[in-house]
C-alpha positions in Angstrom: -17.6 61.5 -139.3 -19.7 64.0 -138.1 -23.3 64.9 -139.4 -23.4 67.6 -141.4 -25.9 70.8 -140.7 -28.7 70.3 -143.0 -29.6 73.2 -145.1 -33.8 74.2 -145.0 -34.7 75.8 -147.8 -35.4 79.2 -148.1 -39.2 79.9 -147.8 -39.1 83.0 -148.9 -37.0 82.0 -151.6 -39.7 79.2 -152.9 -42.9 80.9 -151.7 -43.1 83.3 -154.9 -42.4 80.6 -158.0 -44.9 77.5 -155.2 -48.1 80.8 -155.2 -47.8 81.1 -158.9 -47.7 77.7 -159.7 -50.0 76.7 -156.6 -52.5 79.4 -158.3 -51.6 78.3 -161.8 -52.8 74.9 -161.2 -56.8 76.0 -159.8 -57.3 77.9 -162.5 -56.1 75.9 -165.4 -59.7 73.2 -165.5 -61.3 76.0 -165.7 -59.7 78.3 -168.0 -58.7 75.1 -170.0 -62.7 74.3 -170.3 -63.6 78.1 -171.3 -60.4 78.1 -174.5 -62.0 74.3 -175.9 -64.9 76.4 -176.4 -63.5 79.4 -177.7 -61.9 77.1 -179.7 -64.7 74.6 -180.8 -67.0 78.0 -181.8 -64.4 79.5 -183.7 -64.3 76.8 -186.2 -68.2 75.6 -186.0 -68.4 79.7 -186.9 -66.4 79.9 -189.7 -68.0 76.4 -191.6 -70.9 77.2 -190.8 -71.2 80.8 -190.8 -73.4 81.0 -187.4 -72.6 83.6 -184.5 -68.8 82.4 -182.5 -70.6 84.6 -179.5 -73.8 82.5 -179.8 -72.0 78.7 -180.3 -69.8 79.8 -177.6 -72.8 79.9 -174.6 -74.5 77.5 -176.0 -71.7 74.7 -176.0 -71.3 76.4 -172.3 -74.7 76.0 -171.6 -74.8 72.1 -172.7 -71.6 71.5 -170.1 -73.7 73.6 -167.1 -72.3 70.8 -165.5 -68.9 71.3 -165.5 -69.8 74.3 -163.0 -70.5 72.4 -160.0 -66.8 70.6 -159.8 -65.3 72.8 -157.5 -61.6 72.2 -160.0 -62.9 74.2 -162.8 -64.3 77.2 -159.9 -61.8 79.6 -159.9 -61.1 78.6 -164.1 -64.2 79.9 -164.8 -64.0 83.2 -162.1 -61.4 84.5 -163.7 -62.4 83.6 -167.9 -65.9 85.9 -166.6 -64.3 88.2 -165.1 -60.7 89.0 -165.7 -60.4 87.7 -169.3 -63.8 89.8 -169.9 -62.0 93.2 -169.1 -59.4 92.4 -170.9 -61.5 91.6 -174.1 -63.2 95.1 -173.7 -60.6 97.2 -172.4 -58.3 96.4 -176.4 -61.5 97.8 -177.9 -60.3 101.3 -177.5 -57.8 100.8 -180.0 -60.4 100.7 -182.4 -61.7 103.8 -181.6 -60.0 107.7 -182.2 -61.3 111.2 -182.0 -60.6 110.6 -186.0 -63.0 108.8 -186.7 -66.0 111.7 -184.8 -64.3 114.3 -187.5 -64.2 112.6 -190.8 -68.3 111.5 -190.2 -69.9 114.4 -189.5 -71.5 116.4 -186.3 -74.7 115.8 -187.5 -73.9 112.4 -188.2 -72.8 112.1 -185.1 -75.1 113.8 -182.9 -77.6 111.2 -184.6 -75.7 108.3 -183.3 -75.2 109.6 -179.7 -79.0 110.7 -179.2 -80.6 106.7 -180.8 -78.0 105.7 -178.2 -79.1 107.2 -175.4 -83.3 106.9 -176.1 -82.9 103.8 -176.8 -81.0 103.0 -173.8 -84.0 105.5 -171.8 -86.9 103.8 -172.9 -84.7 100.2 -172.7 -85.6 101.4 -169.1 -89.3 102.8 -169.3 -90.2 99.6 -171.1 -88.5 97.5 -168.1 -91.0 99.6 -166.1 -93.6 98.7 -167.5 -92.9 95.2 -168.6 -92.4 95.0 -164.3 -88.4 94.6 -165.0 -85.3 95.8 -162.6 -84.9 99.2 -164.0 -80.8 97.3 -164.2 -82.2 95.2 -166.5 -83.7 97.5 -168.6 -79.7 99.0 -168.9 -78.6 96.2 -169.4 -80.1 95.2 -172.6 -80.9 99.0 -174.0 -77.5 99.0 -173.6 -76.8 96.2 -175.2 -79.3 96.8 -178.6 -77.8 100.7 -178.5 -74.1 99.9 -178.0 -72.7 96.8 -179.8 -74.6 93.7 -178.5 -73.2 90.7 -176.4 -69.9 93.1 -175.7 -71.5 96.1 -174.4 -73.6 93.4 -172.1 -70.9 91.9 -170.7 -69.1 95.4 -169.9 -72.1 96.9 -168.2 -73.1 93.5 -165.5 -69.6 93.4 -165.4 -70.2 97.0 -163.4 -73.7 96.8 -162.2 -72.6 95.7 -158.3 -74.4 91.8 -158.3 -73.1 88.8 -158.4 -76.1 86.4 -158.0 -77.2 83.6 -160.2 -80.2 86.1 -161.4 -77.1 88.8 -162.2 -75.5 86.5 -164.7 -78.6 84.7 -165.9 -80.0 87.8 -166.9 -76.2 88.1 -168.7 -76.4 85.4 -170.8 -80.0 85.8 -171.6 -79.4 89.3 -173.3 -76.9 87.8 -174.7 -78.3 85.0 -176.2 -80.8 87.8 -177.7 -79.5 90.6 -179.1 -77.2 88.2 -181.2 -80.4 86.4 -182.7 -81.4 89.3 -183.2 -79.0 91.2 -184.4 -78.3 88.2 -186.9 -82.7 88.1 -187.9 -81.5 92.3 -188.9 -78.1 91.1 -191.1 -80.7 89.4 -193.0 -83.6 91.9 -193.3 -82.1 95.7 -192.8 -80.6 96.2 -196.1 -84.1 95.0 -197.1 -86.0 98.0 -195.1 -83.1 100.2 -196.5 -83.9 99.0 -199.9 -87.7 99.6 -199.5 -87.2 102.9 -197.5 -85.5 104.7 -200.7 -81.9 104.7 -199.2 -78.2 105.1 -200.9 -75.1 103.0 -199.9 -74.1 105.6 -198.2 -77.5 105.9 -195.9 -77.8 102.3 -196.2 -74.8 102.1 -194.2 -75.1 104.3 -191.0 -78.5 103.0 -190.5 -76.7 99.2 -190.5 -73.7 100.7 -188.6 -76.1 103.0 -186.6 -79.8 99.6 -185.4 -77.7 96.3 -185.7 -75.5 95.0 -182.6 -72.9 93.4 -182.8 -69.7 94.3 -185.6 -69.9 90.7 -187.5 -73.5 91.1 -188.4 -73.1 95.3 -189.4 -69.9 94.7 -191.9 -72.4 91.3 -193.2 -75.4 93.4 -194.2 -72.9 96.9 -195.3 -70.4 93.9 -197.7 -74.1 92.6 -198.6 -75.1 95.2 -200.2 -71.6 97.7 -201.7 -68.8 97.9 -200.5 -69.4 101.9 -199.8 -72.0 100.8 -197.8 -69.9 98.1 -196.0 -67.1 100.6 -194.8 -69.9 103.2 -193.6 -71.7 100.4 -192.0 -68.5 99.5 -189.9 -66.9 103.0 -189.5 -70.9 104.0 -187.8 -71.0 101.1 -185.4 -67.7 101.7 -184.2 -69.0 105.3 -183.6 -70.9 103.5 -181.5 -68.6 101.1 -179.3 -67.7 104.7 -178.6 -70.5 105.4 -176.0 -69.7 101.9 -174.5 -67.1 104.0 -171.7 -69.5 107.0 -170.6 -72.7 104.5 -170.6 -70.6 101.7 -168.0 -69.5 104.8 -166.0 -72.6 106.3 -165.7 -73.5 102.6 -164.9 -71.4 101.9 -162.2 -72.1 105.8 -160.6 -75.8 105.0 -160.8 -76.0 101.0 -159.2 -73.4 101.9 -156.9 -75.2 103.7 -154.9 -78.1 101.2 -155.0 -75.6 98.0 -153.5 -76.3 97.1 -149.5 -74.1 97.9 -147.2 -72.6 95.0 -146.3 -71.5 93.8 -150.1 -68.7 95.7 -151.4 -68.9 98.2 -153.6 -67.8 98.5 -157.5 -65.4 100.9 -158.1 -65.6 104.8 -159.0 -64.7 104.1 -162.5 -63.9 100.4 -163.7 -60.1 99.6 -164.3 -61.0 98.2 -167.5 -62.7 101.3 -168.2 -60.0 103.3 -168.0 -58.2 101.1 -169.8 -60.5 101.1 -172.6 -59.9 105.0 -172.4 -56.6 105.0 -172.4 -56.0 103.2 -175.4 -58.9 105.0 -177.1 -56.2 108.2 -176.7 -53.3 106.5 -177.5 -54.6 106.0 -181.4 -55.6 109.0 -181.7 -52.8 110.8 -180.2 -50.1 108.1 -182.1 -50.1 106.0 -185.1 -50.7 102.7 -183.7 -49.3 99.9 -186.5 -52.0 97.8 -188.2 -49.8 94.9 -187.1 -50.3 96.1 -183.5 -54.4 97.3 -184.1 -55.3 93.9 -185.5 -53.2 91.9 -183.6 -54.5 93.8 -180.5 -58.5 92.7 -182.1 -58.1 89.6 -182.7 -56.9 89.1 -178.9 -60.0 90.9 -177.9 -62.1 89.1 -180.3 -60.4 85.6 -178.5 -60.6 87.0 -175.0 -64.6 88.2 -175.3 -64.8 84.5 -177.0 -63.1 82.3 -173.8 -65.5 85.1 -170.9 -68.5 84.4 -173.2 -68.0 80.4 -172.7 -67.1 81.1 -169.3 -70.5 82.8 -168.4 -72.3 79.9 -170.2 -70.6 77.1 -168.4 -71.5 78.8 -164.9 -75.5 79.3 -166.1 -78.6 77.1 -165.9 -80.3 77.0 -169.4 -83.6 76.0 -167.5 -83.3 79.2 -165.4 -82.5 81.0 -168.5 -85.5 80.0 -169.6 -87.6 81.3 -166.7 -86.8 84.7 -167.2 -89.6 84.8 -169.5 -91.6 86.1 -172.4 -91.9 89.8 -170.8 -87.9 90.0 -171.0 -88.0 88.9 -174.9 -91.0 91.6 -175.7 -89.0 93.8 -173.6 -85.6 93.0 -176.5 -87.3 93.8 -179.9 -88.9 96.6 -178.4 -85.7 98.2 -178.1 -84.4 96.5 -181.1 -87.6 98.1 -182.8 -86.8 101.2 -181.7 -83.9 101.9 -182.5 -84.7 100.9 -185.7 -87.4 102.5 -186.6 -85.8 105.6 -184.6 -82.4 105.7 -187.3 -84.3 105.3 -190.6 -86.9 108.5 -189.0 -83.6 111.0 -188.8 -82.3 109.5 -192.1 -85.4 109.8 -194.2 -86.6 113.1 -191.9 -83.2 115.3 -191.4 -81.6 113.4 -194.5 -78.4 113.0 -193.5 
């Protein structure tokens, strides 16, 4: 009986599935770690009231030893870069042009001026405290715009993926989250002592507290109108993320040495953010879609910050020093004083 010819598998037919399977196997260990940290952080946050972002980064820091395992490296990198950009881009569905028109030109002008002046203050103060300009932009942007989310987005555009850059970003996320929690407690008291009405209190809280969750907590602890206004103003600040990230990308793109890969002129996740914001302005997005996008964005950012925490050494973060802490506190105080003065003097 003659031997039957052997049929060898077609490499062109098997390559795509094999490539996908190999890629997924490389990503799974590290990515699964970050997802588990995110789930644990959300659980602890729901039951004990601590900010989920802060819990995710602290748990990640405690598991830093996993970053030294080559099996987790690819997944951690994927979570800290790709998943991060997805989370930032989806924030675009929470903003629209209608938000600007509803709030009024004077308040919009005050919010924009406060964001710009806080970042400028951060750059100047960073120089005075012997910190880098990039660190001033990172901390100033995080304080001025939307806390941890802004820190992640701005850090992704600064053109440096060094350990020092990651440590500065982790420090900023921890710092602004803790300061935001303190602001949630004390800023309503300050607003009451200053004699602000509910509308002005909402503007003050929305324009000064770093993270959305703490803005809502502080606003609704005063009254429903104050809470609604606070969240509305906070989302206006979120829209400033795209232009600030674009300007940072343009500014720091020139400072990257010729032997390093330059960051893109306009980061893809910023383009997606703008497109989704435009879409939300032109058509009515079903509430269920908007809610799902917001939930996915929050989970993506939680997974990303968990990955950054795992990749960062806590002792190295502490080496950043007291001057960096002073910088964050000074920026926070500057923003609060600026907005409060504008409300009292201009009567917004």
